[in-house]
Short mmCIF file of C-alpha atoms in Angstrom, two decimals:
data_model
loop_
_atom_site.label_atom_id
_atom_site.label_comp_id
_atom_site.label_asym_id
_atom_site.label_seq_id
_atom_site.Cartn_x
_atom_site.Cartn_y
_atom_site.Cartn_z
CA GLU X 1 -11.19 -15.15 -8.53
CA ALA X 2 -7.53 -15.25 -9.45
CA GLY X 3 -5.40 -12.67 -7.66
CA VAL X 4 -2.93 -10.13 -8.97
CA ALA X 5 -0.03 -11.93 -10.64
CA GLN X 6 3.48 -10.54 -10.63
CA SER X 7 6.77 -11.80 -11.97
CA PRO X 8 9.54 -12.35 -11.27
CA ARG X 9 9.39 -12.85 -7.49
CA TYR X 10 13.04 -12.00 -7.01
CA LYS X 11 15.62 -10.19 -9.09
CA ILE X 12 19.26 -9.36 -8.42
CA ILE X 13 21.07 -6.99 -10.77
CA GLU X 14 24.11 -4.78 -10.73
CA LYS X 15 23.83 -1.01 -10.68
CA ARG X 16 23.44 0.59 -14.08
CA GLN X 17 21.74 -2.53 -15.46
CA SER X 18 18.12 -2.53 -16.54
CA VAL X 19 15.23 -4.59 -15.20
CA ALA X 20 11.54 -5.07 -15.98
CA PHE X 21 8.64 -6.25 -13.86
CA TRP X 22 5.34 -7.61 -15.08
CA CYS X 23 1.87 -7.45 -13.56
CA ASN X 24 -1.44 -9.00 -14.51
CA PRO X 25 -4.31 -7.51 -12.49
CA ILE X 26 -7.51 -9.18 -11.41
CA SER X 27 -9.78 -9.63 -14.41
CA GLY X 28 -12.02 -6.63 -14.91
CA HIS X 29 -10.10 -4.29 -12.61
CA ALA X 30 -9.70 -1.03 -14.46
CA THR X 31 -7.32 0.62 -12.00
CA LEU X 32 -3.74 -0.61 -11.65
CA TYR X 33 -1.08 0.70 -9.29
CA TRP X 34 2.66 0.23 -8.95
CA TYR X 35 4.06 0.84 -5.46
CA GLN X 36 7.66 0.81 -4.26
CA GLN X 37 8.24 -0.44 -0.71
CA ILE X 38 11.70 0.07 0.73
CA LEU X 39 12.52 -2.09 3.74
CA GLY X 40 11.00 -0.63 6.91
CA GLN X 41 8.82 1.87 5.06
CA GLY X 42 5.27 1.99 3.81
CA PRO X 43 4.46 1.52 0.12
CA LYS X 44 5.01 4.61 -2.04
CA LEU X 45 2.87 5.07 -5.14
CA LEU X 46 4.92 5.24 -8.31
CA ILE X 47 2.20 5.25 -10.94
CA GLN X 48 -1.54 4.72 -11.23
CA PHE X 49 -3.36 3.68 -14.40
CA GLN X 50 -7.05 3.91 -15.19
CA ASN X 51 -7.48 1.45 -18.05
CA ASN X 52 -4.49 2.31 -20.26
CA GLY X 53 -4.25 5.96 -19.24
CA VAL X 54 -1.98 7.40 -16.54
CA VAL X 55 -3.87 8.99 -13.63
CA ASP X 56 -0.90 9.84 -11.42
CA ASP X 57 2.84 9.47 -11.94
CA SER X 58 3.97 12.40 -9.81
CA GLN X 59 6.38 10.26 -7.76
CA LEU X 60 7.80 8.22 -10.63
CA PRO X 61 11.50 9.05 -11.25
CA LYS X 62 10.96 9.51 -14.95
CA ASP X 63 14.66 9.80 -15.78
CA ARG X 64 15.05 6.09 -15.04
CA PHE X 65 11.61 4.54 -14.47
CA SER X 66 8.97 3.90 -17.09
CA ALA X 67 5.70 2.02 -17.06
CA GLU X 68 3.08 1.09 -19.57
CA ARG X 69 -0.25 -0.64 -19.61
CA LEU X 70 -1.01 -1.60 -23.17
CA LYS X 71 -4.62 -2.57 -23.91
CA GLY X 72 -5.59 -1.68 -20.37
CA VAL X 73 -4.74 -5.10 -18.89
CA ASP X 74 -1.16 -6.19 -18.21
CA SER X 75 1.45 -3.70 -17.14
CA THR X 76 5.23 -3.54 -17.10
CA LEU X 77 7.48 -1.37 -14.97
CA LYS X 78 11.03 -0.79 -16.15
CA ILE X 79 14.10 0.66 -14.47
CA GLN X 80 17.01 1.77 -16.62
CA PRO X 81 19.66 2.28 -15.35
CA ALA X 82 19.19 0.92 -11.82
CA LYS X 83 20.72 2.53 -8.76
CA LEU X 84 21.53 1.03 -5.39
CA GLU X 85 18.63 2.96 -3.82
CA ASP X 86 16.17 1.18 -6.11
CA SER X 87 16.54 -1.94 -3.96
CA ALA X 88 12.98 -2.52 -2.74
CA VAL X 89 9.87 -4.61 -3.19
CA TYR X 90 7.77 -3.51 -6.15
CA LEU X 91 4.12 -4.13 -5.51
CA CYS X 92 1.42 -4.17 -8.13
CA ALA X 93 -2.18 -3.68 -7.05
CA SER X 94 -5.51 -3.42 -8.79
CA SER X 95 -8.99 -2.23 -7.90
CA ASP X 96 -12.41 -2.11 -9.48
CA PRO X 97 -13.69 1.48 -9.49
CA ALA X 98 -17.15 0.23 -10.47
CA ARG X 99 -17.47 -1.01 -6.89
CA GLY X 100 -17.32 2.54 -5.60
CA TYR X 101 -14.92 5.07 -4.19
CA ASN X 102 -13.81 2.77 -1.37
CA SER X 103 -13.19 -0.30 -3.47
CA PRO X 104 -10.16 -1.99 -1.93
CA LEU X 105 -6.75 -2.48 -3.47
CA HIS X 106 -5.74 -6.06 -4.08
CA PHE X 107 -1.98 -6.56 -4.00
CA GLY X 108 0.18 -9.06 -5.80
CA ASN X 109 3.02 -10.90 -4.04
CA GLY X 110 5.53 -8.32 -5.21
CA THR X 111 8.95 -8.46 -6.82
CA ARG X 112 11.93 -8.11 -4.53
CA LEU X 113 14.70 -6.24 -6.34
CA THR X 114 18.26 -6.17 -5.06
CA VAL X 115 20.72 -3.84 -6.79
CA THR X 116 24.38 -4.56 -6.02
CA GLN F 1 3.38 16.19 -0.40
CA LYS F 2 0.44 14.91 1.61
CA GLU F 3 1.65 12.99 4.64
CA VAL F 4 0.44 10.09 6.69
CA GLU F 5 2.23 9.54 9.98
CA GLN F 6 2.26 6.50 12.22
CA ASN F 7 4.23 5.54 15.28
CA SER F 8 6.80 3.12 13.91
CA GLY F 9 6.88 1.17 17.13
CA PRO F 10 7.51 -1.56 17.73
CA LEU F 11 4.43 -1.94 19.85
CA SER F 12 4.46 -4.95 22.12
CA VAL F 13 1.36 -6.19 23.93
CA PRO F 14 0.56 -9.38 25.84
CA GLU F 15 -1.84 -11.92 24.43
CA GLY F 16 -5.43 -11.01 25.22
CA ALA F 17 -4.75 -7.29 25.60
CA ILE F 18 -6.00 -4.42 23.47
CA ALA F 19 -3.55 -3.09 20.90
CA SER F 20 -4.00 0.54 19.88
CA LEU F 21 -2.51 1.80 16.62
CA ASN F 22 -2.57 5.47 15.69
CA CYS F 23 -2.32 7.49 12.51
CA THR F 24 -2.47 11.19 11.63
CA TYR F 25 -2.79 12.75 8.20
CA SER F 26 -2.08 16.16 6.76
CA ASP F 27 -4.69 16.54 4.01
CA ARG F 28 -7.86 17.87 5.63
CA GLY F 29 -9.82 17.00 2.49
CA SER F 30 -9.10 13.29 2.73
CA GLN F 31 -12.22 11.20 2.48
CA SER F 32 -11.47 7.58 3.29
CA PHE F 33 -9.08 5.79 5.59
CA PHE F 34 -7.85 2.24 5.37
CA TRP F 35 -6.00 -0.17 7.61
CA TYR F 36 -3.85 -2.86 6.02
CA ARG F 37 -1.96 -5.67 7.71
CA GLN F 38 1.35 -6.86 6.31
CA TYR F 39 3.07 -10.00 7.53
CA SER F 40 6.81 -10.17 7.11
CA GLY F 41 7.69 -10.93 3.50
CA LYS F 42 4.07 -10.74 2.38
CA SER F 43 1.90 -8.17 0.64
CA PRO F 44 -0.51 -5.85 2.44
CA GLU F 45 -4.02 -7.13 2.98
CA LEU F 46 -7.02 -4.98 3.80
CA ILE F 47 -8.43 -5.17 7.34
CA MET F 48 -11.08 -2.47 7.12
CA PHE F 49 -11.85 1.06 6.03
CA ILE F 50 -13.74 3.98 7.54
CA TYR F 51 -15.03 7.24 6.09
CA SER F 52 -17.44 8.64 8.71
CA ASN F 53 -16.49 10.17 12.03
CA GLY F 54 -16.85 7.77 14.93
CA ASP F 55 -16.25 4.08 15.36
CA LYS F 56 -16.60 1.15 13.00
CA GLU F 57 -16.35 -2.39 14.32
CA ASP F 58 -15.51 -5.59 12.49
CA GLY F 59 -14.97 -8.59 14.73
CA ARG F 60 -12.03 -7.91 17.01
CA PHE F 61 -11.08 -4.78 15.07
CA THR F 62 -12.44 -1.27 15.65
CA ALA F 63 -11.47 1.70 13.51
CA GLN F 64 -11.95 5.18 14.94
CA LEU F 65 -11.98 8.38 12.90
CA ASN F 66 -11.84 12.01 14.03
CA LYS F 67 -11.67 14.26 10.97
CA ALA F 68 -11.48 17.46 13.04
CA SER F 69 -8.26 16.20 14.65
CA GLN F 70 -7.12 14.46 11.42
CA TYR F 71 -6.67 11.29 13.39
CA VAL F 72 -7.56 7.66 12.75
CA SER F 73 -6.86 4.66 14.93
CA LEU F 74 -7.22 0.91 14.95
CA LEU F 75 -7.99 -1.08 18.08
CA ILE F 76 -7.42 -4.82 18.19
CA ARG F 77 -9.21 -6.51 21.05
CA ASP F 78 -8.14 -9.86 22.52
CA SER F 79 -4.82 -9.64 20.67
CA GLN F 80 -3.40 -12.95 19.46
CA PRO F 81 0.17 -13.89 18.50
CA SER F 82 -1.14 -14.27 14.94
CA ASP F 83 -1.87 -10.52 14.95
CA SER F 84 1.87 -9.84 15.05
CA ALA F 85 2.54 -7.93 11.85
CA THR F 86 3.09 -4.44 10.46
CA TYR F 87 -0.06 -2.35 10.34
CA LEU F 88 -0.30 0.23 7.59
CA CYS F 89 -2.58 3.25 7.67
CA ALA F 90 -3.60 4.51 4.23
CA VAL F 91 -5.47 7.65 3.24
CA LYS F 92 -7.41 8.19 0.04
CA GLU F 93 -7.32 11.64 -1.49
CA ALA F 94 -10.47 13.55 -2.19
CA GLY F 95 -10.43 13.31 -5.97
CA GLY F 96 -9.25 15.54 -8.76
CA THR F 97 -6.56 14.15 -11.03
CA SER F 98 -5.52 11.66 -8.34
CA TYR F 99 -8.89 10.02 -7.94
CA GLY F 100 -8.42 6.98 -5.79
CA LYS F 101 -4.77 7.65 -4.95
CA LEU F 102 -3.90 5.88 -1.73
CA THR F 103 -1.07 7.24 0.42
CA PHE F 104 0.42 4.92 3.05
CA GLY F 105 2.06 5.66 6.35
CA GLN F 106 5.33 4.01 7.29
CA GLY F 107 3.62 1.31 9.31
CA THR F 108 3.59 0.24 12.97
CA ILE F 109 5.17 -3.06 13.93
CA LEU F 110 2.99 -4.94 16.40
CA THR F 111 4.22 -7.88 18.43
CA VAL F 112 1.80 -9.89 20.55
CA HIS F 113 3.64 -12.08 23.03
CA PRO F 114 2.12 -15.14 24.72
#
């Protein structure tokens, strides 16, 4: 099966600019996650979707970050305006809840964002 | 904020030795525990998960869970240089509005030297 697709792979922007990331999960995976991984740290969950509904966005900085998952498939994550501390790898993951509570997360290759 | 703590390391072991990676968690209601491996510049990949107290073995990997102590570990037997990576412990919450939410620790860097 095709894996989780993310684009772009790399992005460099200046602070206060805006940026958007795209994710296409594995076909049929109802649950989609966006994680932020700062260098040297573990991934931090930003937002979790079940189909096109938000399950958890408690750690999403909503004053600057937004995410959507129209039609319950693809998802975009946007940052506007970006800050220096947003420099990180943004990981998209998906899972199939029909496979049970312990169904694994499958990660995409991530987008490495550098804010200068 | 539910926490997952790991020794950041780095942990260095000789080839052929047993590497022991540890993780503690704060939410006593957590149900499932996962170990991911992350090579430098790559995405995390699942090694194994455990949800019952005791040991679970998969090849050279053994996960150990002690819910009373809120402690989970990963043992890697016959460590190889190719095992050199960051190992991430992740804990799944017990449900509610965050069904399936996975919280990661900061990771332990493992280096296996020849």
